[in-house]
mmCIF file of C-alpha atoms in Angstrom:
data_model
loop_
_atom_site.group_PDB
_atom_site.id
_atom_site.type_symbol
_atom_site.label_atom_id
_atom_site.label_comp_id
_atom_site.label_asym_id
_atom_site.label_seq_id
_atom_site.Cartn_x
_atom_site.Cartn_y
_atom_site.Cartn_z
ATOM 1 C CA UNK A 883 0.000 0.000 0.000
ATOM 2 C CA UNK A 884 1.414 3.356 -1.029
ATOM 3 C CA UNK A 885 1.184 5.987 1.675
ATOM 4 C CA UNK A 886 2.409 9.566 1.557
ATOM 5 C CA UNK A 887 3.615 11.215 4.748
ATOM 6 C CA UNK A 888 0.269 12.943 5.248
ATOM 7 C CA UNK A 889 -1.934 9.974 4.437
ATOM 8 C CA UNK A 890 0.238 7.781 6.633
ATOM 9 C CA UNK A 891 -0.099 10.298 9.439
ATOM 10 C CA UNK A 892 -3.862 10.116 9.050
ATOM 11 C CA UNK A 893 -3.623 6.316 9.013
ATOM 12 C CA UNK A 894 -1.577 6.277 12.200
ATOM 13 C CA UNK A 895 -3.701 8.867 13.908
ATOM 14 C CA UNK A 896 -1.774 12.132 14.086
ATOM 15 C CA UNK A 897 -4.749 14.064 12.831
ATOM 16 C CA UNK A 898 -7.201 12.222 15.026
ATOM 17 C CA UNK A 899 -9.073 13.886 17.848
ATOM 18 C CA UNK A 900 -6.998 15.304 20.655
ATOM 19 C CA UNK A 901 -9.308 14.635 23.591
ATOM 20 C CA UNK A 902 -7.191 13.964 26.658
ATOM 21 C CA UNK A 903 -7.381 10.541 28.242
ATOM 22 C CA UNK A 904 -8.129 10.587 31.954
ATOM 23 C CA UNK A 905 -5.683 9.199 34.469
ATOM 24 C CA UNK A 906 -7.687 8.364 37.574
ATOM 25 C CA UNK A 907 -6.430 9.533 40.932
ATOM 26 C CA UNK A 908 -3.939 12.043 39.495
ATOM 27 C CA UNK A 909 -4.012 15.705 38.769
ATOM 28 C CA UNK A 910 -3.954 16.556 35.079
ATOM 29 C CA UNK A 911 -1.343 19.168 34.265
ATOM 30 C CA UNK A 912 -2.864 21.905 32.110
ATOM 31 C CA UNK A 913 -1.181 23.357 29.051
ATOM 32 C CA UNK A 914 -1.624 26.954 30.141
ATOM 33 C CA UNK A 915 1.390 29.123 29.433
ATOM 34 C CA UNK A 916 3.461 30.072 32.436
ATOM 35 C CA UNK A 917 6.705 31.965 32.815
ATOM 36 C CA UNK A 918 7.560 30.042 35.966
ATOM 37 C CA UNK A 919 8.462 26.642 34.564
ATOM 38 C CA UNK A 920 11.090 24.926 36.679
ATOM 39 C CA UNK A 921 13.996 23.820 34.497
ATOM 40 C CA UNK A 922 15.297 20.858 36.423
ATOM 41 C CA UNK A 923 17.152 19.936 33.228
ATOM 42 C CA UNK A 924 18.845 22.031 30.560
ATOM 43 C CA UNK A 925 15.556 22.075 28.650
ATOM 44 C CA UNK A 926 12.519 19.977 27.866
ATOM 45 C CA UNK A 927 11.024 20.274 24.397
ATOM 46 C CA UNK A 928 7.792 18.840 23.054
ATOM 47 C CA UNK A 929 7.057 18.302 19.369
ATOM 48 C CA UNK A 930 3.600 18.133 17.812
ATOM 49 C CA UNK A 931 1.929 18.233 14.406
ATOM 50 C CA UNK A 932 0.353 21.429 13.102
ATOM 51 C CA UNK A 933 -0.691 20.623 9.521
ATOM 52 C CA UNK A 934 -4.229 19.251 9.579
ATOM 53 C CA UNK A 935 -3.759 18.729 13.293
ATOM 54 C CA UNK A 936 -4.119 20.483 16.631
ATOM 55 C CA UNK A 937 -0.518 20.726 17.825
ATOM 56 C CA UNK A 938 1.669 23.750 18.541
ATOM 57 C CA UNK A 939 4.763 22.639 16.619
ATOM 58 C CA UNK A 940 7.404 23.247 19.276
ATOM 59 C CA UNK A 941 6.736 23.803 22.983
ATOM 60 C CA UNK A 942 9.216 24.488 25.760
ATOM 61 C CA UNK A 943 8.260 22.746 28.989
ATOM 62 C CA UNK A 944 9.248 23.150 32.598
ATOM 63 C CA UNK A 945 9.407 20.302 35.085
ATOM 64 C CA UNK A 946 8.409 20.299 38.743
ATOM 65 C CA UNK A 947 9.071 16.861 40.175
ATOM 66 C CA UNK A 948 7.889 14.583 37.398
ATOM 67 C CA UNK A 949 5.158 16.922 36.149
ATOM 68 C CA UNK A 950 5.605 18.851 32.919
ATOM 69 C CA UNK A 951 3.930 22.163 32.119
ATOM 70 C CA UNK A 952 4.171 24.304 29.020
ATOM 71 C CA UNK A 953 6.291 27.418 29.445
ATOM 72 C CA UNK A 954 5.940 28.789 25.930
ATOM 73 C CA UNK A 955 5.331 27.876 22.309
ATOM 74 C CA UNK A 956 8.064 28.809 19.832
ATOM 75 C CA UNK A 957 6.316 30.463 16.862
ATOM 76 C CA UNK A 958 6.914 29.467 13.262
ATOM 77 C CA UNK A 959 8.271 25.956 13.930
ATOM 78 C CA UNK A 960 5.740 23.667 12.251
ATOM 79 C CA UNK A 961 5.218 19.908 12.368
ATOM 80 C CA UNK A 962 8.143 19.219 14.687
ATOM 81 C CA UNK A 963 8.548 15.444 14.826
ATOM 82 C CA UNK A 964 12.112 14.725 15.970
ATOM 83 C CA UNK A 965 14.917 16.350 17.974
ATOM 84 C CA UNK A 966 18.649 16.120 18.440
ATOM 85 C CA UNK A 967 21.265 18.575 19.615
ATOM 86 C CA UNK A 968 24.930 19.319 19.175
ATOM 87 C CA UNK A 969 27.301 17.728 21.680
ATOM 88 C CA UNK A 970 28.146 21.131 23.156
ATOM 89 C CA UNK A 971 24.455 21.746 23.862
ATOM 90 C CA UNK A 972 24.414 25.022 21.965
ATOM 91 C CA UNK A 973 22.180 24.037 19.036
ATOM 92 C CA UNK A 974 18.907 22.137 18.729
ATOM 93 C CA UNK A 975 17.969 20.503 15.427
ATOM 94 C CA UNK A 976 14.386 19.568 14.557
ATOM 95 C CA UNK A 977 12.519 18.043 11.647
ATOM 96 C CA UNK A 978 9.651 19.978 10.092
ATOM 97 C CA UNK A 979 7.607 17.186 8.589
ATOM 98 C CA UNK A 980 6.149 18.951 5.570
ATOM 99 C CA UNK A 981 5.072 16.886 2.584
ATOM 100 C CA UNK A 982 6.052 17.023 -0.231
ATOM 101 C CA UNK A 983 8.546 19.702 0.894
ATOM 102 C CA UNK A 984 10.171 19.032 4.247
ATOM 103 C CA UNK A 985 12.704 21.064 6.219
ATOM 104 C CA UNK A 986 15.197 20.765 9.030
ATOM 105 C CA UNK A 987 15.570 23.697 11.422
ATOM 106 C CA UNK A 988 18.529 24.748 13.562
ATOM 107 C CA UNK A 989 17.771 26.648 16.776
ATOM 108 C CA UNK A 990 20.156 28.353 19.172
ATOM 109 C CA UNK A 991 19.995 27.176 22.791
ATOM 110 C CA UNK A 992 21.914 30.158 24.170
ATOM 111 C CA UNK A 993 18.809 30.540 26.323
ATOM 112 C CA UNK A 994 17.417 26.990 26.665
ATOM 113 C CA UNK A 995 14.032 28.358 27.662
ATOM 114 C CA UNK A 996 13.784 30.432 24.505
ATOM 115 C CA UNK A 997 15.190 28.543 21.499
ATOM 116 C CA UNK A 998 15.884 30.965 18.643
ATOM 117 C CA UNK A 999 15.670 29.937 15.008
ATOM 118 C CA UNK A 1000 19.052 30.183 13.277
ATOM 119 C CA UNK A 1001 17.945 28.890 9.883
ATOM 120 C CA UNK A 1002 16.103 26.110 8.155
ATOM 121 C CA UNK A 1003 17.041 24.187 5.032
ATOM 122 C CA UNK A 1004 15.315 21.793 2.694
ATOM 123 C CA UNK A 1005 15.480 18.116 3.575
ATOM 124 C CA UNK A 1006 15.372 17.431 -0.186
ATOM 125 C CA UNK A 1007 12.304 15.253 0.311
ATOM 126 C CA UNK A 1008 8.915 14.850 1.898
ATOM 127 C CA UNK A 1009 7.939 14.203 5.515
ATOM 128 C CA UNK A 1010 11.339 14.157 7.253
ATOM 129 C CA UNK A 1011 10.432 12.110 10.300
ATOM 130 C CA UNK A 1012 13.804 11.547 11.977
ATOM 131 C CA UNK A 1013 17.207 13.168 12.274
ATOM 132 C CA UNK A 1014 20.439 12.699 14.180
ATOM 133 C CA UNK A 1015 23.611 14.693 14.628
ATOM 134 C CA UNK A 1016 26.529 12.624 13.347
ATOM 135 C CA UNK A 1017 29.061 11.883 16.091
ATOM 136 C CA UNK A 1018 31.673 13.934 14.191
ATOM 137 C CA UNK A 1019 29.455 16.984 14.936
ATOM 138 C CA UNK A 1020 29.919 18.064 11.326
ATOM 139 C CA UNK A 1021 26.630 16.865 9.823
ATOM 140 C CA UNK A 1022 22.935 16.330 10.498
ATOM 141 C CA UNK A 1023 21.414 13.214 8.922
ATOM 142 C CA UNK A 1024 17.683 13.146 8.197
ATOM 143 C CA UNK A 1025 15.240 10.490 6.954
ATOM 144 C CA UNK A 1026 12.490 11.560 4.529
ATOM 145 C CA UNK A 1027 9.574 9.192 5.059
ATOM 146 C CA UNK A 1028 7.397 9.871 2.027
ATOM 147 C CA UNK A 1029 10.367 10.138 -0.349
ATOM 148 C CA UNK A 1030 12.174 7.101 1.002
ATOM 149 C CA UNK A 1031 15.410 9.064 1.107
ATOM 150 C CA UNK A 1032 18.246 10.041 3.440
ATOM 151 C CA UNK A 1033 19.865 13.480 3.309
ATOM 152 C CA UNK A 1034 23.175 14.783 4.666
ATOM 153 C CA UNK A 1035 23.227 18.404 5.847
ATOM 154 C CA UNK A 1036 26.501 20.079 6.870
ATOM 155 C CA UNK A 1037 26.734 22.004 10.153
ATOM 156 C CA UNK A 1038 28.209 25.440 9.560
ATOM 157 C CA UNK A 1039 29.893 27.872 11.954
ATOM 158 C CA UNK A 1040 27.538 28.867 14.759
ATOM 159 C CA UNK A 1041 25.342 25.806 14.304
ATOM 160 C CA UNK A 1042 23.495 26.808 11.143
ATOM 161 C CA UNK A 1043 22.810 24.191 8.499
ATOM 162 C CA UNK A 1044 24.113 24.281 4.953
ATOM 163 C CA UNK A 1045 22.688 22.863 1.745
ATOM 164 C CA UNK A 1046 22.719 19.096 1.368
ATOM 165 C CA UNK A 1047 26.019 17.415 0.554
ATOM 166 C CA UNK A 1048 24.357 14.115 -0.355
ATOM 167 C CA UNK A 1049 20.980 12.468 -0.900
ATOM 168 C CA UNK A 1050 20.334 8.754 -1.354
ATOM 169 C CA UNK A 1051 16.986 7.259 -2.298
ATOM 170 C CA UNK A 1052 15.829 3.768 -1.361
ATOM 171 C CA UNK A 1053 13.682 1.529 -3.558
ATOM 172 C CA UNK A 1054 11.305 -1.038 -2.115
ATOM 173 C CA UNK A 1055 10.807 -4.382 -3.832
ATOM 174 C CA UNK A 1056 7.131 -4.749 -2.894
ATOM 175 C CA UNK A 1057 6.100 -1.350 -1.489
ATOM 176 C CA UNK A 1058 7.280 2.214 -1.818
ATOM 177 C CA UNK A 1059 10.358 2.961 0.262
ATOM 178 C CA UNK A 1060 9.771 4.946 3.473
ATOM 179 C CA UNK A 1061 12.925 5.897 5.360
ATOM 180 C CA UNK A 1062 12.052 6.183 9.051
ATOM 181 C CA UNK A 1063 15.338 6.583 10.917
ATOM 182 C CA UNK A 1064 18.987 7.384 10.242
ATOM 183 C CA UNK A 1065 21.807 7.142 12.802
ATOM 184 C CA UNK A 1066 25.527 6.490 12.890
ATOM 185 C CA UNK A 1067 26.884 3.375 14.570
ATOM 186 C CA UNK A 1068 28.825 3.745 17.842
ATOM 187 C CA UNK A 1069 32.138 4.068 15.974
ATOM 188 C CA UNK A 1070 30.888 6.884 13.734
ATOM 189 C CA UNK A 1071 32.287 5.124 10.683
ATOM 190 C CA UNK A 1072 28.966 3.793 9.446
ATOM 191 C CA UNK A 1073 25.505 5.263 8.926
ATOM 192 C CA UNK A 1074 22.443 3.037 9.266
ATOM 193 C CA UNK A 1075 19.080 3.911 7.720
ATOM 194 C CA UNK A 1076 15.938 1.988 8.669
ATOM 195 C CA UNK A 1077 13.343 1.816 5.880
ATOM 196 C CA UNK A 1078 9.823 0.667 6.708
ATOM 197 C CA UNK A 1079 8.627 0.343 3.106
ATOM 198 C CA UNK A 1080 11.687 -1.497 1.819
ATOM 199 C CA UNK A 1081 11.707 -3.872 4.821
ATOM 200 C CA UNK A 1082 15.411 -3.149 5.100
ATOM 201 C CA UNK A 1083 18.189 -1.606 7.126
ATOM 202 C CA UNK A 1084 20.782 0.060 4.896
ATOM 203 C CA UNK A 1085 24.388 0.370 6.030
ATOM 204 C CA UNK A 1086 26.383 3.185 4.455
ATOM 205 C CA UNK A 1087 30.009 4.096 4.588
ATOM 206 C CA UNK A 1088 30.352 7.776 5.404
ATOM 207 C CA UNK A 1089 33.167 10.160 4.563
ATOM 208 C CA UNK A 1090 33.384 13.858 3.662
ATOM 209 C CA UNK A 1091 29.602 14.253 3.757
ATOM 210 C CA UNK A 1092 28.967 11.432 1.285
ATOM 211 C CA UNK A 1093 27.157 8.121 1.752
ATOM 212 C CA UNK A 1094 28.216 4.907 0.001
ATOM 213 C CA UNK A 1095 26.026 1.812 0.201
ATOM 214 C CA UNK A 1096 27.803 -1.035 1.958
ATOM 215 C CA UNK A 1097 25.034 -3.468 2.981
ATOM 216 C CA UNK A 1098 21.280 -3.873 2.692
ATOM 217 C CA UNK A 1099 19.926 -6.126 5.423
ATOM 218 C CA UNK A 1100 16.587 -7.359 4.135
ATOM 219 C CA UNK A 1101 14.002 -8.355 6.719
ATOM 220 C CA UNK A 1102 10.941 -10.514 5.969
ATOM 221 C CA UNK A 1103 8.304 -9.015 3.707
ATOM 222 C CA UNK A 1104 5.847 -6.889 5.656
ATOM 223 C CA UNK A 1105 8.042 -6.528 8.745
ATOM 224 C CA UNK A 1106 8.095 -2.741 8.399
ATOM 225 C CA UNK A 1107 11.247 -1.895 10.396
ATOM 226 C CA UNK A 1108 10.862 1.518 12.018
ATOM 227 C CA UNK A 1109 13.682 2.290 14.484
ATOM 228 C CA UNK A 1110 16.723 0.551 15.905
ATOM 229 C CA UNK A 1111 18.778 0.980 19.065
ATOM 230 C CA UNK A 1112 22.293 -0.300 19.746
ATOM 231 C CA UNK A 1113 23.123 -2.153 22.926
ATOM 232 C CA UNK A 1114 25.672 -0.816 25.405
ATOM 233 C CA UNK A 1115 28.553 -2.798 23.879
ATOM 234 C CA UNK A 1116 27.846 -1.698 20.332
ATOM 235 C CA UNK A 1117 27.832 -5.329 19.224
ATOM 236 C CA UNK A 1118 24.076 -5.770 18.883
ATOM 237 C CA UNK A 1119 21.204 -3.754 17.426
ATOM 238 C CA UNK A 1120 17.544 -4.178 18.287
ATOM 239 C CA UNK A 1121 15.324 -3.355 15.308
ATOM 240 C CA UNK A 1122 11.735 -2.458 16.172
ATOM 241 C CA UNK A 1123 9.215 -3.409 13.512
ATOM 242 C CA UNK A 1124 6.097 -1.322 12.978
ATOM 243 C CA UNK A 1125 3.963 -3.552 10.785
ATOM 244 C CA UNK A 1126 4.642 -6.656 12.847
ATOM 245 C CA UNK A 1127 4.754 -6.221 16.655
ATOM 246 C CA UNK A 1128 8.266 -7.613 16.929
ATOM 247 C CA UNK A 1129 11.903 -6.767 17.574
ATOM 248 C CA UNK A 1130 14.607 -8.250 15.363
ATOM 249 C CA UNK A 1131 17.834 -8.860 17.272
ATOM 250 C CA UNK A 1132 20.884 -8.391 15.047
ATOM 251 C CA UNK A 1133 24.604 -8.647 15.636
ATOM 252 C CA UNK A 1134 26.730 -5.676 14.540
ATOM 253 C CA UNK A 1135 30.283 -6.095 13.288
ATOM 254 C CA UNK A 1136 31.703 -2.579 13.287
ATOM 255 C CA UNK A 1137 34.973 -3.647 11.677
ATOM 256 C CA UNK A 1138 33.178 -5.158 8.696
ATOM 257 C CA UNK A 1139 30.162 -2.840 8.770
ATOM 258 C CA UNK A 1140 27.762 -5.775 8.761
ATOM 259 C CA UNK A 1141 24.427 -6.485 10.427
ATOM 260 C CA UNK A 1142 23.240 -10.071 10.833
ATOM 261 C CA UNK A 1143 19.688 -10.882 11.907
ATOM 262 C CA UNK A 1144 19.725 -13.442 14.727
ATOM 263 C CA UNK A 1145 16.232 -13.767 16.187
ATOM 264 C CA UNK A 1146 12.792 -12.189 16.415
ATOM 265 C CA UNK A 1147 11.133 -11.361 19.746
ATOM 266 C CA UNK A 1148 7.453 -10.384 20.147
ATOM 267 C CA UNK A 1149 6.643 -6.933 21.565
ATOM 268 C CA UNK A 1150 3.179 -8.003 22.743
ATOM 269 C CA UNK A 1151 1.914 -10.969 24.786
ATOM 270 C CA UNK A 1152 1.027 -14.151 22.919
ATOM 271 C CA UNK A 1153 -2.496 -14.085 21.518
ATOM 272 C CA UNK A 1154 -2.661 -10.296 21.090
ATOM 273 C CA UNK A 1155 -5.018 -9.231 18.300
ATOM 274 C CA UNK A 1156 -6.253 -6.071 16.615
ATOM 275 C CA UNK A 1157 -4.115 -3.046 15.751
ATOM 276 C CA UNK A 1158 -0.529 -3.674 16.861
ATOM 277 C CA UNK A 1159 1.863 -0.965 15.684
ATOM 278 C CA UNK A 1160 5.108 -0.477 17.641
ATOM 279 C CA UNK A 1161 6.378 3.101 17.769
ATOM 280 C CA UNK A 1162 9.678 3.685 19.566
ATOM 281 C CA UNK A 1163 12.463 1.632 21.157
ATOM 282 C CA UNK A 1164 14.971 2.860 23.737
ATOM 283 C CA UNK A 1165 17.487 1.284 26.114
ATOM 284 C CA UNK A 1166 18.325 2.110 29.719
ATOM 285 C CA UNK A 1167 21.764 3.584 30.300
ATOM 286 C CA UNK A 1168 22.993 0.441 32.079
ATOM 287 C CA UNK A 1169 22.036 -1.620 29.036
ATOM 288 C CA UNK A 1170 19.936 -4.078 31.025
ATOM 289 C CA UNK A 1171 16.516 -3.063 29.724
ATOM 290 C CA UNK A 1172 14.869 -2.079 26.460
ATOM 291 C CA UNK A 1173 11.490 -0.382 26.187
ATOM 292 C CA UNK A 1174 9.068 -0.119 23.276
ATOM 293 C CA UNK A 1175 5.707 1.537 22.790
ATOM 294 C CA UNK A 1176 2.942 -0.341 20.993
ATOM 295 C CA UNK A 1177 0.043 1.558 19.469
ATOM 296 C CA UNK A 1178 -3.322 -0.175 19.444
ATOM 297 C CA UNK A 1179 -3.130 -1.824 22.856
ATOM 298 C CA UNK A 1180 -1.404 1.433 23.950
ATOM 299 C CA UNK A 1181 1.253 -0.251 26.018
ATOM 300 C CA UNK A 1182 4.854 0.186 27.079
ATOM 301 C CA UNK A 1183 6.762 -3.078 26.758
ATOM 302 C CA UNK A 1184 9.803 -3.882 28.877
ATOM 303 C CA UNK A 1185 12.486 -6.308 27.707
ATOM 304 C CA UNK A 1186 15.362 -7.809 29.652
ATOM 305 C CA UNK A 1187 18.526 -7.360 27.592
ATOM 306 C CA UNK A 1188 21.636 -9.525 27.465
ATOM 307 C CA UNK A 1189 23.511 -9.236 24.179
ATOM 308 C CA UNK A 1190 21.842 -11.521 21.673
ATOM 309 C CA UNK A 1191 19.058 -12.322 24.145
ATOM 310 C CA UNK A 1192 16.005 -10.098 24.407
ATOM 311 C CA UNK A 1193 13.052 -11.192 26.539
ATOM 312 C CA UNK A 1194 9.655 -9.520 26.942
ATOM 313 C CA UNK A 1195 9.027 -9.284 30.691
ATOM 314 C CA UNK A 1196 6.238 -6.722 31.085
ATOM 315 C CA UNK A 1197 3.616 -4.662 29.305
ATOM 316 C CA UNK A 1198 1.767 -1.794 31.000
ATOM 317 C CA UNK A 1199 -0.803 0.760 29.760
ATOM 318 C CA UNK A 1200 0.652 4.138 28.828
ATOM 319 C CA UNK A 1201 -2.407 6.031 30.076
ATOM 320 C CA UNK A 1202 -3.142 7.485 26.643
ATOM 321 C CA UNK A 1203 -4.085 6.589 23.093
ATOM 322 C CA UNK A 1204 -1.559 5.784 20.331
ATOM 323 C CA UNK A 1205 1.856 6.051 22.048
ATOM 324 C CA UNK A 1206 4.143 7.166 19.238
ATOM 325 C CA UNK A 1207 7.216 7.891 21.335
ATOM 326 C CA UNK A 1208 8.796 7.264 24.735
ATOM 327 C CA UNK A 1209 11.841 8.724 26.428
ATOM 328 C CA UNK A 1210 13.447 8.571 29.854
ATOM 329 C CA UNK A 1211 14.325 11.650 31.860
ATOM 330 C CA UNK A 1212 18.079 12.199 32.474
ATOM 331 C CA UNK A 1213 17.899 10.510 35.880
ATOM 332 C CA UNK A 1214 16.010 7.550 34.346
ATOM 333 C CA UNK A 1215 13.408 7.788 37.086
ATOM 334 C CA UNK A 1216 10.473 8.577 34.773
ATOM 335 C CA UNK A 1217 9.158 7.553 31.386
ATOM 336 C CA UNK A 1218 7.510 10.242 29.252
ATOM 337 C CA UNK A 1219 5.150 8.825 26.632
ATOM 338 C CA UNK A 1220 3.725 10.895 23.758
ATOM 339 C CA UNK A 1221 0.205 9.613 23.078
ATOM 340 C CA UNK A 1222 -0.662 11.035 19.684
ATOM 341 C CA UNK A 1223 -4.384 10.372 19.369
ATOM 342 C CA UNK A 1224 -5.338 11.397 22.891
ATOM 343 C CA UNK A 1225 -3.057 14.423 22.664
ATOM 344 C CA UNK A 1226 -1.374 13.691 25.981
ATOM 345 C CA UNK A 1227 2.089 13.282 27.396
ATOM 346 C CA UNK A 1228 1.922 10.817 30.286
ATOM 347 C CA UNK A 1229 4.650 10.071 32.816
ATOM 348 C CA UNK A 1230 5.215 6.715 34.474
ATOM 349 C CA UNK A 1231 7.657 6.017 37.303
ATOM 350 C CA UNK A 1232 10.558 3.626 36.717
ATOM 351 C CA UNK A 1233 11.777 1.238 39.405
ATOM 352 C CA UNK A 1234 15.569 1.513 39.312
ATOM 353 C CA UNK A 1235 16.090 -1.998 40.671
ATOM 354 C CA UNK A 1236 13.708 -3.933 38.426
ATOM 355 C CA UNK A 1237 13.674 -1.513 35.490
ATOM 356 C CA UNK A 1238 9.895 -1.836 35.351
ATOM 357 C CA UNK A 1239 7.463 1.051 34.753
ATOM 358 C CA UNK A 1240 4.634 1.738 37.159
ATOM 359 C CA UNK A 1241 1.170 3.101 36.494
ATOM 360 C CA UNK A 1242 0.816 6.559 34.884
ATOM 361 C CA UNK A 1243 1.165 9.283 37.506
ATOM 362 C CA UNK A 1244 0.044 12.342 35.536
ATOM 363 C CA UNK A 1245 -0.373 13.886 32.125
ATOM 364 C CA UNK A 1246 -0.072 17.057 30.074
ATOM 365 C CA UNK A 1247 -2.459 17.917 27.242
ATOM 366 C CA UNK A 1248 -0.669 18.659 23.943
ATOM 367 C CA UNK A 1249 -2.678 18.195 20.750
ATOM 368 C CA UNK A 1250 -1.209 15.799 18.145
ATOM 369 C CA UNK A 1251 1.883 15.313 20.287
ATOM 370 C CA UNK A 1252 4.618 13.082 18.929
ATOM 371 C CA UNK A 1253 7.751 13.374 21.088
ATOM 372 C CA UNK A 1254 9.406 14.730 24.227
ATOM 373 C CA UNK A 1255 13.109 15.602 24.247
ATOM 374 C CA UNK A 1256 15.416 16.352 27.161
ATOM 375 C CA UNK A 1257 18.309 18.451 25.916
#
């Protein structure tokens, strides 16, 4: 099935109603603007869709305990769907998921509470849904979903972005290509692009702002790989599939630049039926646990991690509808889940000893929300 970025967003619910789900026994944090947000961290940023949707684009949030509240909305930053920052913390980079013409914006974090737009450049494709700053700090890599392409954007003096130095386009064998993520491996030598439509993970050599195809790891037809996360050792990658509620465990040989699929682990309990669309996968800092959101049952799955072994140990409700994204706060004491259809960010406590999430403890209403980022 061919899906553009916009039609896919409709399919996966970004433009659905933004009525907030109720978390019983907790106080719902309102989205009223306040100048008194408590920045317990360098900055908390919330992305949401604006085109055909009810989001603000880019919000700055304050945190008091675990609770988030909106401090201000940054004007003119539309359809913000992914974040990363420079290693020195001075510049924030965001995708602007326009389709057919997408952009990537660079914002100064000289004042973390008031990000200031430096410039924005074309992503050379439609619906850029993911980006990452290359570990060399010289480039931003972005994945254009509707175009099935990956773009390389140079970082100029002061953090601004330059025009693309390279663009590669994927081609699906059975469906249109849809690039969903692009990251470098832990060594920085290789760039990996996850393509949902091509059922593949592409491995590229990377030098002087240019990508050269080195390997195409093909997954089973209809797997729909969405995002991957490396383990703590850098020897394994866990590939979350969107169209099948599964994680593919792969070994990673950094010397050879090769991925090898080893096993497939379910992200939902046996017998689960209905809509089952995983969204995001992350790992705890100690490398012992992986977490994945699953839209449909609206759950957060916990996996025990040990190299090539991944085991589903828990699933809990996220407290909202259609959890697109999850992140941990810097102290790894709280999960923050972006529930797109209910238009809510929910926070769940994390038990440091067991790694398990508890029940949702509160929420913040943000229409068409898609991600929370701690800078």
